[in-house]
CSV table of C-alpha atoms in Angstrom, one decimal:
chain,number,residue,atom,x,y,z
A,207,GLN,CA,15.5,-5.7,5.4
A,208,LYS,CA,12.8,-7.5,3.3
A,209,GLU,CA,13.0,-5.6,0.2
A,210,VAL,CA,10.3,-5.6,-3.0
A,211,GLU,CA,11.9,-4.6,-6.6
A,212,GLN,CA,9.8,-2.8,-9.2
A,213,ASN,CA,11.1,-0.9,-12.1
A,214,SER,CA,9.5,2.5,-12.0
A,215,GLY,CA,8.5,3.0,-15.6
A,216,PRO,CA,6.6,4.1,-17.1
A,217,LEU,CA,5.4,1.9,-19.3
A,218,SER,CA,4.0,2.3,-22.7
A,219,VAL,CA,1.8,-0.1,-24.4
A,220,PRO,CA,-0.4,0.5,-27.1
A,221,GLU,CA,-4.4,-0.2,-26.6
A,222,GLY,CA,-5.6,-4.0,-27.0
A,223,ALA,CA,-2.0,-5.3,-25.9
A,224,ILE,CA,0.2,-7.0,-23.3
A,225,ALA,CA,1.2,-5.3,-20.7
A,226,SER,CA,3.8,-7.2,-18.5
A,227,LEU,CA,4.6,-6.0,-14.8
A,228,ASN,CA,7.6,-7.3,-13.3
A,229,CYS,CA,8.4,-8.0,-9.6
A,230,THR,CA,11.4,-9.4,-7.8
A,231,TYR,CA,11.6,-9.8,-4.0
A,232,SER,CA,14.5,-10.4,-1.5
A,233,ASP,CA,12.7,-12.7,1.3
A,234,ARG,CA,12.9,-16.1,-0.1
A,235,GLY,CA,10.5,-17.7,3.0
A,236,SER,CA,7.8,-14.9,1.3
A,237,GLN,CA,4.7,-17.1,0.9
A,238,SER,CA,1.5,-13.9,-0.5
A,239,PHE,CA,1.8,-12.3,-3.0
A,240,PHE,CA,0.1,-9.3,-4.5
A,241,TRP,CA,-1.1,-6.3,-6.6
A,242,TYR,CA,-2.9,-3.5,-6.0
A,243,ARG,CA,-3.6,-1.1,-9.0
A,244,GLN,CA,-3.2,2.8,-7.3
A,245,TYR,CA,-4.5,5.7,-9.8
A,246,SER,CA,-3.3,9.1,-9.8
A,247,GLY,CA,-4.2,11.0,-7.0
A,248,LYS,CA,-6.0,8.0,-5.3
A,249,SER,CA,-5.3,5.1,-2.6
A,250,PRO,CA,-4.4,1.4,-4.0
A,251,GLU,CA,-7.0,-1.0,-4.8
A,252,LEU,CA,-6.4,-5.0,-4.6
A,253,ILE,CA,-7.0,-6.2,-8.0
A,254,MET,CA,-4.9,-9.9,-7.6
A,255,PHE,CA,-3.5,-12.3,-5.2
A,256,ILE,CA,-1.8,-15.5,-5.5
A,257,TYR,CA,-0.3,-18.0,-2.7
A,258,SER,CA,1.3,-20.7,-4.9
A,259,ASN,CA,3.7,-21.2,-8.0
A,260,GLY,CA,2.2,-21.3,-11.6
A,261,ASP,CA,-1.0,-19.3,-13.1
A,262,LYS,CA,-3.5,-17.6,-11.3
A,263,GLU,CA,-6.2,-15.8,-14.0
A,264,ASP,CA,-8.8,-13.3,-13.2
A,265,GLY,CA,-11.0,-12.1,-16.5
A,266,ARG,CA,-8.3,-9.7,-18.2
A,267,PHE,CA,-5.8,-10.5,-15.5
A,268,THR,CA,-3.0,-13.1,-14.9
A,269,ALA,CA,-0.6,-13.3,-11.9
A,270,GLN,CA,2.4,-15.2,-12.1
A,271,LEU,CA,4.4,-16.8,-9.6
A,272,ASN,CA,7.7,-18.5,-10.0
A,273,LYS,CA,9.0,-18.7,-5.8
A,274,ALA,CA,12.4,-20.2,-7.3
A,275,SER,CA,13.4,-17.4,-8.9
A,276,GLN,CA,11.3,-14.6,-6.5
A,277,TYR,CA,9.8,-13.3,-9.1
A,278,VAL,CA,6.1,-12.9,-9.5
A,279,SER,CA,4.1,-11.1,-12.9
A,280,LEU,CA,1.4,-9.1,-13.0
A,281,LEU,CA,0.1,-9.7,-16.9
A,282,ILE,CA,-2.8,-7.6,-18.5
A,283,ARG,CA,-4.2,-8.8,-21.3
A,284,ASP,CA,-6.3,-6.5,-24.1
A,285,SER,CA,-5.1,-3.4,-22.2
A,286,GLN,CA,-7.4,-0.4,-21.8
A,287,PRO,CA,-7.2,2.9,-21.8
A,288,SER,CA,-8.7,2.8,-18.5
A,289,ASP,CA,-5.8,0.8,-16.9
A,290,SER,CA,-3.5,3.8,-16.9
A,291,ALA,CA,-2.0,3.9,-13.9
A,292,THR,CA,0.8,2.6,-11.0
A,293,TYR,CA,0.8,-1.1,-10.0
A,294,LEU,CA,2.3,-2.0,-6.4
A,295,CYS,CA,3.5,-5.3,-5.9
A,296,ALA,CA,3.1,-6.5,-2.0
A,297,VAL,CA,5.0,-9.2,-1.2
A,298,SER,CA,4.1,-10.6,2.6
A,299,GLY,CA,6.1,-13.2,4.5
A,300,GLY,CA,3.4,-14.9,7.0
A,301,SER,CA,3.8,-12.0,9.3
A,302,TYR,CA,-0.1,-10.3,7.7
A,303,ILE,CA,2.6,-6.7,6.8
A,304,PRO,CA,2.6,-6.2,3.3
A,305,THR,CA,5.5,-4.4,1.8
A,306,PHE,CA,5.5,-2.9,-1.3
A,307,GLY,CA,7.7,-1.9,-4.4
A,308,ARG,CA,8.0,1.8,-5.9
A,309,GLY,CA,5.4,0.4,-8.5
A,310,THR,CA,5.3,0.3,-11.9
A,311,SER,CA,3.3,3.1,-13.7
A,312,LEU,CA,1.6,2.4,-16.6
A,313,ILE,CA,-0.2,4.1,-19.5
A,314,VAL,CA,-2.1,2.6,-22.4
A,315,HIS,CA,-2.4,4.7,-25.8
A,316,PRO,CA,-5.3,4.7,-27.8
B,170,GLU,CA,-20.6,-1.6,3.0
B,171,ALA,CA,-18.3,1.5,4.2
B,172,GLY,CA,-15.0,1.3,3.3
B,173,VAL,CA,-12.1,2.9,5.4
B,174,ALA,CA,-13.3,6.5,6.4
B,175,GLN,CA,-10.2,8.8,6.9
B,176,SER,CA,-10.2,12.8,8.0
B,177,PRO,CA,-9.4,15.4,6.8
B,178,ARG,CA,-8.2,14.7,2.9
B,179,TYR,CA,-5.3,18.0,3.4
B,180,LYS,CA,-3.9,19.9,5.1
B,181,ILE,CA,-0.8,22.2,5.1
B,182,ILE,CA,1.0,23.1,8.2
B,183,GLU,CA,4.9,24.3,9.1
B,184,LYS,CA,7.4,22.6,9.9
B,185,ARG,CA,8.1,21.9,13.7
B,186,GLN,CA,4.0,22.4,14.1
B,187,SER,CA,1.8,19.6,15.3
B,188,VAL,CA,-0.8,17.4,12.8
B,189,ALA,CA,-3.1,14.6,13.6
B,190,PHE,CA,-4.9,11.5,11.7
B,191,TRP,CA,-7.6,9.9,11.8
B,192,CYS,CA,-9.1,7.2,10.6
B,193,ASN,CA,-12.2,4.8,11.1
B,194,PRO,CA,-11.5,1.8,9.2
B,195,ILE,CA,-14.5,-1.2,7.7
B,196,SER,CA,-16.5,-2.7,10.2
B,197,GLY,CA,-15.0,-6.1,11.8
B,198,HIS,CA,-12.0,-5.6,10.4
B,199,ALA,CA,-9.4,-6.2,13.1
B,200,THR,CA,-6.4,-5.1,12.1
B,201,LEU,CA,-5.2,-1.4,11.1
B,202,TYR,CA,-2.7,0.0,9.3
B,203,TRP,CA,-1.1,3.0,9.1
B,204,TYR,CA,1.0,3.9,5.5
B,205,GLN,CA,3.4,6.6,4.9
B,206,GLN,CA,3.8,7.1,0.6
B,207,ILE,CA,6.0,10.1,-0.4
B,208,LEU,CA,5.4,10.9,-3.9
B,209,GLY,CA,6.8,8.1,-6.3
B,210,GLN,CA,7.6,5.4,-4.1
B,211,GLY,CA,5.0,3.1,-2.5
B,212,PRO,CA,3.5,2.9,0.7
B,213,LYS,CA,5.9,2.7,3.1
B,214,LEU,CA,4.7,0.9,7.1
B,215,LEU,CA,4.4,2.7,10.6
B,216,ILE,CA,2.4,1.2,12.5
B,217,GLN,CA,0.2,-2.2,12.3
B,218,PHE,CA,-2.7,-2.5,15.0
B,219,GLN,CA,-4.5,-5.7,15.9
B,220,ASN,CA,-7.8,-4.9,17.9
B,221,ASN,CA,-6.1,-2.1,20.2
B,222,GLY,CA,-2.7,-3.8,20.9
B,223,VAL,CA,0.5,-2.9,18.3
B,224,VAL,CA,1.9,-5.4,16.1
B,225,ASP,CA,5.0,-3.6,14.4
B,226,ASP,CA,5.9,-0.3,15.0
B,227,SER,CA,9.3,-1.3,13.5
B,228,GLN,CA,9.9,1.9,11.4
B,229,LEU,CA,7.7,4.3,13.7
B,230,PRO,CA,9.8,7.4,13.6
B,231,LYS,CA,9.3,7.6,17.8
B,232,ASP,CA,10.4,10.5,18.4
B,233,ARG,CA,8.3,12.9,16.4
B,234,PHE,CA,4.8,10.0,15.3
B,235,SER,CA,2.6,8.2,17.5
B,236,ALA,CA,-0.2,6.4,17.1
B,237,GLU,CA,-3.3,5.3,19.0
B,238,ARG,CA,-6.2,2.7,18.7
B,239,LEU,CA,-7.8,2.9,22.6
B,240,LYS,CA,-11.0,1.4,21.2
B,241,GLY,CA,-9.8,-1.5,18.4
B,242,VAL,CA,-11.8,0.4,16.3
B,243,ASP,CA,-10.7,4.4,15.1
B,244,SER,CA,-7.8,5.5,15.4
B,245,THR,CA,-4.8,8.4,15.1
B,246,LEU,CA,-1.8,9.0,13.7
B,247,LYS,CA,0.4,12.3,15.7
B,248,ILE,CA,3.0,14.1,14.1
B,249,GLN,CA,4.8,16.5,16.7
B,250,PRO,CA,7.0,18.1,15.7
B,251,ALA,CA,6.6,18.1,10.9
B,252,LYS,CA,9.7,18.4,9.5
B,253,LEU,CA,10.0,19.7,5.7
B,254,GLU,CA,10.6,15.7,4.9
B,255,ASP,CA,6.9,14.5,6.7
B,256,SER,CA,5.2,15.7,3.2
B,257,ALA,CA,3.5,12.8,1.6
B,258,VAL,CA,0.1,10.9,1.9
B,259,TYR,CA,-0.6,9.1,4.8
B,260,LEU,CA,-2.8,6.0,3.9
B,261,CYS,CA,-4.9,4.2,6.5
B,262,ALA,CA,-5.4,0.6,5.6
B,263,SER,CA,-7.4,-2.2,7.4
B,264,SER,CA,-8.5,-5.8,6.8
B,265,LEU,CA,-9.4,-8.9,8.8
B,266,GLU,CA,-7.7,-10.6,11.0
B,267,ASP,CA,-5.8,-12.9,9.7
B,268,SER,CA,-5.7,-11.8,6.0
B,269,GLU,CA,-3.3,-9.9,4.1
B,270,LYS,CA,-6.0,-8.3,1.9
B,271,LEU,CA,-6.0,-4.4,2.7
B,272,PHE,CA,-8.6,-1.8,1.4
B,273,PHE,CA,-7.1,1.2,2.1
B,274,GLY,CA,-9.1,4.9,2.7
B,275,SER,CA,-8.2,7.0,0.7
B,276,GLY,CA,-5.3,9.2,2.0
B,277,THR,CA,-4.1,12.2,3.7
B,278,GLN,CA,-1.8,14.8,1.8
B,279,LEU,CA,0.3,16.4,4.0
B,280,SER,CA,2.5,19.2,2.7
B,281,VAL,CA,4.5,20.5,5.4
B,282,LEU,CA,6.0,24.3,4.1
């Protein structure tokens, strides 16, 4: 059973701070890693993906992957109240079937 | 570009009744997924289609759930009979062939009373 673990939160950060969201996975053969953002009452939206060890940056978002530790994280710099949402980590082993974690709720307060 | 279309947006039924959900993926997307998302949990895959063939339905409760994608385009997910624990949001997603980047529809929120 492939598992993706996330702390459900909520993670509360002040506006302008860095939010750090973490995810661990059980399948060592996992190859593709995704972060989806889900606003309350809305459907998930893909915001970042990473395939190789290291960092990948896109605007205020940075995805970090450490395959040896089976750990992937998402950093949000200069957090804004509009970033308040649930962030879902998804992991795929090359079968094109992503497994999702339960998500971490992020609250950015002014 | 039109997104993934789903209907209905909301559905309320009594237990033991049947219900059907419809999904039309993004044009050109060969792969279609149905996920179930229970409140407070992440999406759980029910079934994945590649064109009109089933790739994975290992987590689909086949005694009550069925799904089809007859012409390789739109898809229908059915529950018969529904149970209280089926109350959830049913999300349809699509992707290009050989891509794991999913595009989700707005979902159908099902309440079973």
